[in-house]
PDB file of N, CA and C in Angstrom:
ATOM      1  N   MET A   1     110.317 131.400 185.193  1.00 44.00           N
ATOM      2  CA  MET A   1     110.278 130.116 184.527  1.00 44.00           C
ATOM      3  C   MET A   1     109.851 130.315 183.070  1.00 44.00           C
ATOM      4  N   VAL A   2     110.523 129.659 182.160  1.00 44.00           N
ATOM      5  CA  VAL A   2     110.234 129.782 180.736  1.00 44.00           C
ATOM      6  C   VAL A   2     109.053 128.893 180.375  1.00 44.00           C
ATOM      7  N   ASN A   3     108.151 129.440 179.623  1.00 44.00           N
ATOM      8  CA  ASN A   3     106.989 128.679 179.168  1.00 44.00           C
ATOM      9  C   ASN A   3     107.446 127.619 178.175  1.00 44.00           C
ATOM     10  N   LYS A   4     107.211 126.356 178.483  1.00 44.00           N
ATOM     11  CA  LYS A   4     107.639 125.247 177.632  1.00 44.00           C
ATOM     12  C   LYS A   4     106.961 125.261 176.275  1.00 44.00           C
ATOM     13  N   MET A   5     105.808 125.893 176.173  1.00 43.00           N
ATOM     14  CA  MET A   5     105.064 125.912 174.921  1.00 43.00           C
ATOM     15  C   MET A   5     105.674 126.872 173.901  1.00 43.00           C
ATOM     16  N   ASN A   6     106.552 127.802 174.333  1.00 41.00           N
ATOM     17  CA  ASN A   6     107.106 128.775 173.400  1.00 41.00           C
ATOM     18  C   ASN A   6     107.794 128.115 172.214  1.00 41.00           C
ATOM     19  N   ALA A   7     108.447 126.984 172.427  1.00 39.00           N
ATOM     20  CA  ALA A   7     109.168 126.307 171.354  1.00 39.00           C
ATOM     21  C   ALA A   7     108.237 125.788 170.265  1.00 39.00           C
ATOM     22  N   ILE A   8     107.018 125.467 170.625  1.00 42.00           N
ATOM     23  CA  ILE A   8     106.077 124.931 169.631  1.00 42.00           C
ATOM     24  C   ILE A   8     104.857 125.825 169.477  1.00 42.00           C
ATOM     25  N   ASP A   9     105.029 127.087 169.772  1.00 41.00           N
ATOM     26  CA  ASP A   9     103.933 128.046 169.757  1.00 41.00           C
ATOM     27  C   ASP A   9     103.657 128.517 168.334  1.00 41.00           C
ATOM     28  N   LYS A  10     103.295 127.592 167.472  1.00 42.00           N
ATOM     29  CA  LYS A  10     103.025 127.886 166.070  1.00 42.00           C
ATOM     30  C   LYS A  10     101.679 127.294 165.680  1.00 42.00           C
ATOM     31  N   THR A  11     101.174 127.726 164.563  1.00 43.00           N
ATOM     32  CA  THR A  11      99.911 127.197 164.063  1.00 43.00           C
ATOM     33  C   THR A  11     100.153 125.864 163.378  1.00 43.00           C
ATOM     34  N   ILE A  12      99.304 124.894 163.694  1.00 45.00           N
ATOM     35  CA  ILE A  12      99.392 123.559 163.116  1.00 45.00           C
ATOM     36  C   ILE A  12      98.222 123.389 162.159  1.00 45.00           C
ATOM     37  N   GLU A  13      98.481 122.909 160.971  1.00 48.00           N
ATOM     38  CA  GLU A  13      97.414 122.705 159.991  1.00 48.00           C
ATOM     39  C   GLU A  13      97.120 121.222 159.863  1.00 48.00           C
ATOM     40  N   LEU A  14      95.856 120.860 160.096  1.00 51.00           N
ATOM     41  CA  LEU A  14      95.417 119.479 160.000  1.00 51.00           C
ATOM     42  C   LEU A  14      94.409 119.372 158.863  1.00 51.00           C
ATOM     43  N   PRO A  15      94.700 118.588 157.820  1.00 56.00           N
ATOM     44  CA  PRO A  15      93.744 118.462 156.717  1.00 56.00           C
ATOM     45  C   PRO A  15      92.535 117.624 157.120  1.00 56.00           C
ATOM     46  N   ILE A  16      91.367 118.128 156.802  1.00 56.00           N
ATOM     47  CA  ILE A  16      90.121 117.413 157.072  1.00 56.00           C
ATOM     48  C   ILE A  16      89.222 117.616 155.859  1.00 56.00           C
ATOM     49  N   GLU A  17      88.572 116.569 155.424  1.00 56.00           N
ATOM     50  CA  GLU A  17      87.665 116.684 154.285  1.00 56.00           C
ATOM     51  C   GLU A  17      86.271 117.030 154.784  1.00 56.00           C
ATOM     52  N   ASP A  18      85.627 117.963 154.105  1.00 49.00           N
ATOM     53  CA  ASP A  18      84.264 118.295 154.501  1.00 49.00           C
ATOM     54  C   ASP A  18      83.269 117.386 153.783  1.00 49.00           C
ATOM     55  N   LYS A  19      82.003 117.636 153.976  1.00 49.00           N
ATOM     56  CA  LYS A  19      80.958 116.776 153.426  1.00 49.00           C
ATOM     57  C   LYS A  19      80.955 116.758 151.896  1.00 49.00           C
ATOM     58  N   LYS A  20      81.474 117.791 151.258  1.00 48.00           N
ATOM     59  CA  LYS A  20      81.478 117.871 149.797  1.00 48.00           C
ATOM     60  C   LYS A  20      82.739 117.251 149.210  1.00 48.00           C
ATOM     61  N   ASP A  21      83.510 116.523 150.015  1.00 42.00           N
ATOM     62  CA  ASP A  21      84.738 115.869 149.593  1.00 42.00           C
ATOM     63  C   ASP A  21      85.837 116.837 149.175  1.00 42.00           C
ATOM     64  N   SER A  22      85.695 118.113 149.486  1.00 39.00           N
ATOM     65  CA  SER A  22      86.792 119.038 149.238  1.00 39.00           C
ATOM     66  C   SER A  22      87.584 119.171 150.527  1.00 39.00           C
ATOM     67  N   SER A  23      88.795 119.627 150.400  1.00 40.00           N
ATOM     68  CA  SER A  23      89.678 119.683 151.560  1.00 40.00           C
ATOM     69  C   SER A  23      89.529 121.018 152.275  1.00 40.00           C
ATOM     70  N   VAL A  24      89.446 120.967 153.566  1.00 46.00           N
ATOM     71  CA  VAL A  24      89.462 122.165 154.403  1.00 46.00           C
ATOM     72  C   VAL A  24      90.575 122.000 155.411  1.00 46.00           C
ATOM     73  N   SER A  25      90.990 123.079 155.994  1.00 48.00           N
ATOM     74  CA  SER A  25      92.054 123.022 156.987  1.00 48.00           C
ATOM     75  C   SER A  25      91.524 123.489 158.322  1.00 48.00           C
ATOM     76  N   LEU A  26      91.853 122.744 159.338  1.00 51.00           N
ATOM     77  CA  LEU A  26      91.522 123.120 160.700  1.00 51.00           C
ATOM     78  C   LEU A  26      92.785 123.695 161.301  1.00 51.00           C
ATOM     79  N   LEU A  27      92.754 124.960 161.642  1.00 46.00           N
ATOM     80  CA  LEU A  27      93.931 125.598 162.203  1.00 46.00           C
ATOM     81  C   LEU A  27      93.816 125.633 163.714  1.00 46.00           C
ATOM     82  N   VAL A  28      94.816 125.087 164.350  1.00 49.00           N
ATOM     83  CA  VAL A  28      94.851 125.066 165.802  1.00 49.00           C
ATOM     84  C   VAL A  28      96.022 125.920 166.228  1.00 49.00           C
ATOM     85  N   ASP A  29      95.752 126.997 166.914  1.00 50.00           N
ATOM     86  CA  ASP A  29      96.803 127.889 167.372  1.00 50.00           C
ATOM     87  C   ASP A  29      97.112 127.548 168.817  1.00 50.00           C
ATOM     88  N   ASN A  30      98.313 127.077 169.071  1.00 47.00           N
ATOM     89  CA  ASN A  30      98.693 126.680 170.424  1.00 47.00           C
ATOM     90  C   ASN A  30      98.635 127.836 171.405  1.00 47.00           C
ATOM     91  N   THR A  31      98.755 129.067 170.921  1.00 45.00           N
ATOM     92  CA  THR A  31      98.675 130.197 171.838  1.00 45.00           C
ATOM     93  C   THR A  31      97.265 130.346 172.387  1.00 45.00           C
ATOM     94  N   ALA A  32      96.260 129.900 171.652  1.00 52.00           N
ATOM     95  CA  ALA A  32      94.888 129.963 172.144  1.00 52.00           C
ATOM     96  C   ALA A  32      94.653 128.939 173.242  1.00 52.00           C
ATOM     97  N   MET A  33      95.439 127.864 173.223  1.00 48.00           N
ATOM     98  CA  MET A  33      95.258 126.808 174.208  1.00 48.00           C
ATOM     99  C   MET A  33      96.068 127.040 175.480  1.00 48.00           C
ATOM    100  N   MET A  34      97.189 127.733 175.355  1.00 52.00           N
ATOM    101  CA  MET A  34      98.080 127.857 176.498  1.00 52.00           C
ATOM    102  C   MET A  34      98.457 129.321 176.734  1.00 52.00           C
ATOM    103  N   THR A  35      98.431 129.741 177.966  1.00 54.00           N
ATOM    104  CA  THR A  35      98.928 131.036 178.375  1.00 54.00           C
ATOM    105  C   THR A  35      99.665 130.825 179.682  1.00 54.00           C
ATOM    106  N   ASN A  36     100.949 131.067 179.665  1.00 57.00           N
ATOM    107  CA  ASN A  36     101.781 130.854 180.848  1.00 57.00           C
ATOM    108  C   ASN A  36     101.619 129.448 181.413  1.00 57.00           C
ATOM    109  N   GLY A  37     101.487 128.470 180.542  1.00 58.00           N
ATOM    110  CA  GLY A  37     101.395 127.081 180.975  1.00 58.00           C
ATOM    111  C   GLY A  37     100.027 126.649 181.466  1.00 58.00           C
ATOM    112  N   GLU A  38      99.056 127.560 181.459  1.00 60.00           N
ATOM    113  CA  GLU A  38      97.719 127.208 181.941  1.00 60.00           C
ATOM    114  C   GLU A  38      96.752 127.134 180.763  1.00 60.00           C
ATOM    115  N   SER A  39      95.922 126.116 180.760  1.00 58.00           N
ATOM    116  CA  SER A  39      94.970 125.913 179.677  1.00 58.00           C
ATOM    117  C   SER A  39      93.803 126.884 179.807  1.00 58.00           C
ATOM    118  N   LYS A  40      93.453 127.550 178.704  1.00 81.00           N
ATOM    119  CA  LYS A  40      92.276 128.414 178.689  1.00 81.00           C
ATOM    120  C   LYS A  40      91.018 127.580 178.506  1.00 81.00           C
ATOM    121  N   GLN A  41      91.125 126.536 177.671  1.00 90.00           N
ATOM    122  CA  GLN A  41      90.002 125.636 177.411  1.00 90.00           C
ATOM    123  C   GLN A  41      90.514 124.209 177.508  1.00 90.00           C
ATOM    124  N   SER A  42      89.633 123.324 177.884  1.00 93.00           N
ATOM    125  CA  SER A  42      90.023 121.916 177.960  1.00 93.00           C
ATOM    126  C   SER A  42      90.177 121.356 176.550  1.00 93.00           C
ATOM    127  N   PRO A  43      90.952 120.287 176.400  1.00 94.00           N
ATOM    128  CA  PRO A  43      91.073 119.649 175.082  1.00 94.00           C
ATOM    129  C   PRO A  43      89.714 119.238 174.516  1.00 94.00           C
ATOM    130  N   GLY A  44      88.832 118.754 175.388  1.00 95.00           N
ATOM    131  CA  GLY A  44      87.503 118.350 174.936  1.00 95.00           C
ATOM    132  C   GLY A  44      86.705 119.511 174.373  1.00 95.00           C
ATOM    133  N   THR A  45      86.781 120.657 175.044  1.00 95.00           N
ATOM    134  CA  THR A  45      86.089 121.853 174.579  1.00 95.00           C
ATOM    135  C   THR A  45      86.639 122.311 173.236  1.00 95.00           C
ATOM    136  N   LEU A  46      87.955 122.232 173.073  1.00 95.00           N
ATOM    137  CA  LEU A  46      88.574 122.597 171.795  1.00 95.00           C
ATOM    138  C   LEU A  46      88.126 121.656 170.679  1.00 95.00           C
ATOM    139  N   LEU A  47      88.034 120.361 170.989  1.00 95.00           N
ATOM    140  CA  LEU A  47      87.598 119.383 169.993  1.00 95.00           C
ATOM    141  C   LEU A  47      86.149 119.634 169.583  1.00 95.00           C
ATOM    142  N   ILE A  48      85.291 119.900 170.552  1.00 96.00           N
ATOM    143  CA  ILE A  48      83.885 120.195 170.254  1.00 96.00           C
ATOM    144  C   ILE A  48      83.785 121.436 169.368  1.00 96.00           C
ATOM    145  N   SER A  49      84.502 122.485 169.731  1.00 95.00           N
ATOM    146  CA  SER A  49      84.458 123.732 168.958  1.00 95.00           C
ATOM    147  C   SER A  49      84.903 123.513 167.521  1.00 95.00           C
ATOM    148  N   ALA A  50      86.003 122.791 167.341  1.00 95.00           N
ATOM    149  CA  ALA A  50      86.519 122.526 165.994  1.00 95.00           C
ATOM    150  C   ALA A  50      85.544 121.669 165.199  1.00 95.00           C
ATOM    151  N   ARG A  51      84.994 120.639 165.846  1.00 94.00           N
ATOM    152  CA  ARG A  51      84.051 119.748 165.159  1.00 94.00           C
ATOM    153  C   ARG A  51      82.810 120.514 164.716  1.00 94.00           C
ATOM    154  N   GLU A  52      82.259 121.321 165.625  1.00 96.00           N
ATOM    155  CA  GLU A  52      81.048 122.074 165.302  1.00 96.00           C
ATOM    156  C   GLU A  52      81.315 123.133 164.238  1.00 96.00           C
ATOM    157  N   LYS A  53      82.492 123.764 164.294  1.00 95.00           N
ATOM    158  CA  LYS A  53      82.850 124.773 163.295  1.00 95.00           C
ATOM    159  C   LYS A  53      82.894 124.161 161.897  1.00 95.00           C
ATOM    160  N   LEU A  54      83.324 122.908 161.814  1.00 95.00           N
ATOM    161  CA  LEU A  54      83.387 122.207 160.534  1.00 95.00           C
ATOM    162  C   LEU A  54      82.075 121.535 160.160  1.00 95.00           C
ATOM    163  N   GLY A  55      81.097 121.580 161.068  1.00 95.00           N
ATOM    164  CA  GLY A  55      79.797 120.977 160.787  1.00 95.00           C
ATOM    165  C   GLY A  55      79.831 119.463 160.760  1.00 95.00           C
ATOM    166  N   LEU A  56      80.710 118.873 161.560  1.00 96.00           N
ATOM    167  CA  LEU A  56      80.852 117.415 161.585  1.00 96.00           C
ATOM    168  C   LEU A  56      80.173 116.820 162.810  1.00 96.00           C
ATOM    169  N   THR A  57      79.707 115.597 162.667  1.00 96.00           N
ATOM    170  CA  THR A  57      79.160 114.858 163.806  1.00 96.00           C
ATOM    171  C   THR A  57      80.295 114.105 164.497  1.00 96.00           C
ATOM    172  N   GLN A  58      80.013 113.606 165.689  1.00 96.00           N
ATOM    173  CA  GLN A  58      81.005 112.781 166.383  1.00 96.00           C
ATOM    174  C   GLN A  58      81.337 111.547 165.548  1.00 96.00           C
ATOM    175  N   ARG A  59      80.342 110.978 164.896  1.00 97.00           N
ATOM    176  CA  ARG A  59      80.560 109.788 164.061  1.00 97.00           C
ATOM    177  C   ARG A  59      81.504 110.113 162.897  1.00 97.00           C
ATOM    178  N   GLN A  60      81.318 111.259 162.259  1.00 96.00           N
ATOM    179  CA  GLN A  60      82.187 111.640 161.143  1.00 96.00           C
ATOM    180  C   GLN A  60      83.631 111.844 161.606  1.00 96.00           C
ATOM    181  N   VAL A  61      83.797 112.487 162.747  1.00 96.00           N
ATOM    182  CA  VAL A  61      85.146 112.687 163.298  1.00 96.00           C
ATOM    183  C   VAL A  61      85.767 111.337 163.627  1.00 96.00           C
ATOM    184  N   ALA A  62      84.981 110.463 164.228  1.00 96.00           N
ATOM    185  CA  ALA A  62      85.481 109.131 164.579  1.00 96.00           C
ATOM    186  C   ALA A  62      85.962 108.386 163.336  1.00 96.00           C
ATOM    187  N   GLU A  63      85.190 108.450 162.263  1.00 96.00           N
ATOM    188  CA  GLU A  63      85.578 107.772 161.019  1.00 96.00           C
ATOM    189  C   GLU A  63      86.882 108.333 160.465  1.00 96.00           C
ATOM    190  N   LYS A  64      87.036 109.647 160.486  1.00 95.00           N
ATOM    191  CA  LYS A  64      88.236 110.284 159.947  1.00 95.00           C
ATOM    192  C   LYS A  64      89.470 109.990 160.798  1.00 95.00           C
ATOM    193  N   LEU A  65      89.261 109.807 162.104  1.00 94.00           N
ATOM    194  CA  LEU A  65      90.382 109.533 163.012  1.00 94.00           C
ATOM    195  C   LEU A  65      90.573 108.045 163.279  1.00 94.00           C
ATOM    196  N   HIS A  66      89.736 107.222 162.655  1.00 96.00           N
ATOM    197  CA  HIS A  66      89.780 105.764 162.857  1.00 96.00           C
ATOM    198  C   HIS A  66      89.585 105.406 164.340  1.00 96.00           C
ATOM    199  N   LEU A  67      88.564 106.046 164.929  1.00 96.00           N
ATOM    200  CA  LEU A  67      88.176 105.794 166.314  1.00 96.00           C
ATOM    201  C   LEU A  67      86.712 105.375 166.339  1.00 96.00           C
ATOM    202  N   LEU A  68      86.282 104.881 167.483  1.00 97.00           N
ATOM    203  CA  LEU A  68      84.866 104.607 167.693  1.00 97.00           C
ATOM    204  C   LEU A  68      84.186 105.908 168.118  1.00 97.00           C
ATOM    205  N   PRO A  69      82.905 106.103 167.760  1.00 97.00           N
ATOM    206  CA  PRO A  69      82.200 107.311 168.188  1.00 97.00           C
ATOM    207  C   PRO A  69      82.243 107.517 169.702  1.00 97.00           C
ATOM    208  N   ARG A  70      82.183 106.440 170.468  1.00 97.00           N
ATOM    209  CA  ARG A  70      82.228 106.587 171.928  1.00 97.00           C
ATOM    210  C   ARG A  70      83.590 107.113 172.399  1.00 97.00           C
ATOM    211  N   GLN A  71      84.648 106.850 171.620  1.00 97.00           N
ATOM    212  CA  GLN A  71      85.964 107.384 171.977  1.00 97.00           C
ATOM    213  C   GLN A  71      86.015 108.893 171.745  1.00 97.00           C
ATOM    214  N   VAL A  72      85.406 109.352 170.666  1.00 96.00           N
ATOM    215  CA  VAL A  72      85.334 110.790 170.406  1.00 96.00           C
ATOM    216  C   VAL A  72      84.507 111.458 171.494  1.00 96.00           C
ATOM    217  N   GLU A  73      83.396 110.835 171.859  1.00 97.00           N
ATOM    218  CA  GLU A  73      82.556 111.370 172.935  1.00 97.00           C
ATOM    219  C   GLU A  73      83.355 111.469 174.231  1.00 97.00           C
ATOM    220  N   ALA A  74      84.133 110.443 174.540  1.00 96.00           N
ATOM    221  CA  ALA A  74      84.953 110.454 175.755  1.00 96.00           C
ATOM    222  C   ALA A  74      85.986 111.578 175.701  1.00 96.00           C
ATOM    223  N   LEU A  75      86.614 111.770 174.558  1.00 96.00           N
ATOM    224  CA  LEU A  75      87.590 112.856 174.417  1.00 96.00           C
ATOM    225  C   LEU A  75      86.928 114.213 174.620  1.00 96.00           C
ATOM    226  N   GLU A  76      85.737 114.376 174.068  1.00 96.00           N
ATOM    227  CA  GLU A  76      85.028 115.649 174.200  1.00 96.00           C
ATOM    228  C   GLU A  76      84.583 115.926 175.630  1.00 96.00           C
ATOM    229  N   THR A  77      84.407 114.895 176.418  1.00 96.00           N
ATOM    230  CA  THR A  77      84.019 115.077 177.821  1.00 96.00           C
ATOM    231  C   THR A  77      85.215 114.955 178.758  1.00 96.00           C
ATOM    232  N   ASN A  78      86.421 114.950 178.167  1.00 95.00           N
ATOM    233  CA  ASN A  78      87.671 114.868 178.941  1.00 95.00           C
ATOM    234  C   ASN A  78      87.729 113.621 179.808  1.00 95.00           C
ATOM    235  N   ASP A  79      87.167 112.531 179.321  1.00 95.00           N
ATOM    236  CA  ASP A  79      87.190 111.239 180.016  1.00 95.00           C
ATOM    237  C   ASP A  79      88.293 110.397 179.385  1.00 95.00           C
ATOM    238  N   TYR A  80      89.446 110.355 180.036  1.00 91.00           N
ATOM    239  CA  TYR A  80      90.620 109.695 179.468  1.00 91.00           C
ATOM    240  C   TYR A  80      90.875 108.314 180.051  1.00 91.00           C
ATOM    241  N   GLN A  81      89.886 107.729 180.701  1.00 90.00           N
ATOM    242  CA  GLN A  81      90.103 106.416 181.317  1.00 90.00           C
ATOM    243  C   GLN A  81      89.854 105.294 180.360  1.00 90.00           C
TER     244      GLN A  81
END
C-alpha cells in the first residue's frame, strides 16, 4: 500500500511573530509526524513542542490563531469535542 503522505511529504513554513515583533518561521516536517501512515506524536504533542520552542504561551498562540485559550488547551490535550 502506498503511503498517502508521500504526495505532501514536504516542509511547510508557517510565519509566526516572536515577542520582539520580528518574524520567525516554524518548520513542520510531515515526515516527522508520519511514518508508514502511523503518527509518531499526537497533534497536541507537536503543538506543545512548537509552542514551547518558540517561547509562546497558550494565550499568545490563541491570539495569533484567533482562537480562545481554552481551544488551544483542548488542541494540546487532543480533545476535539
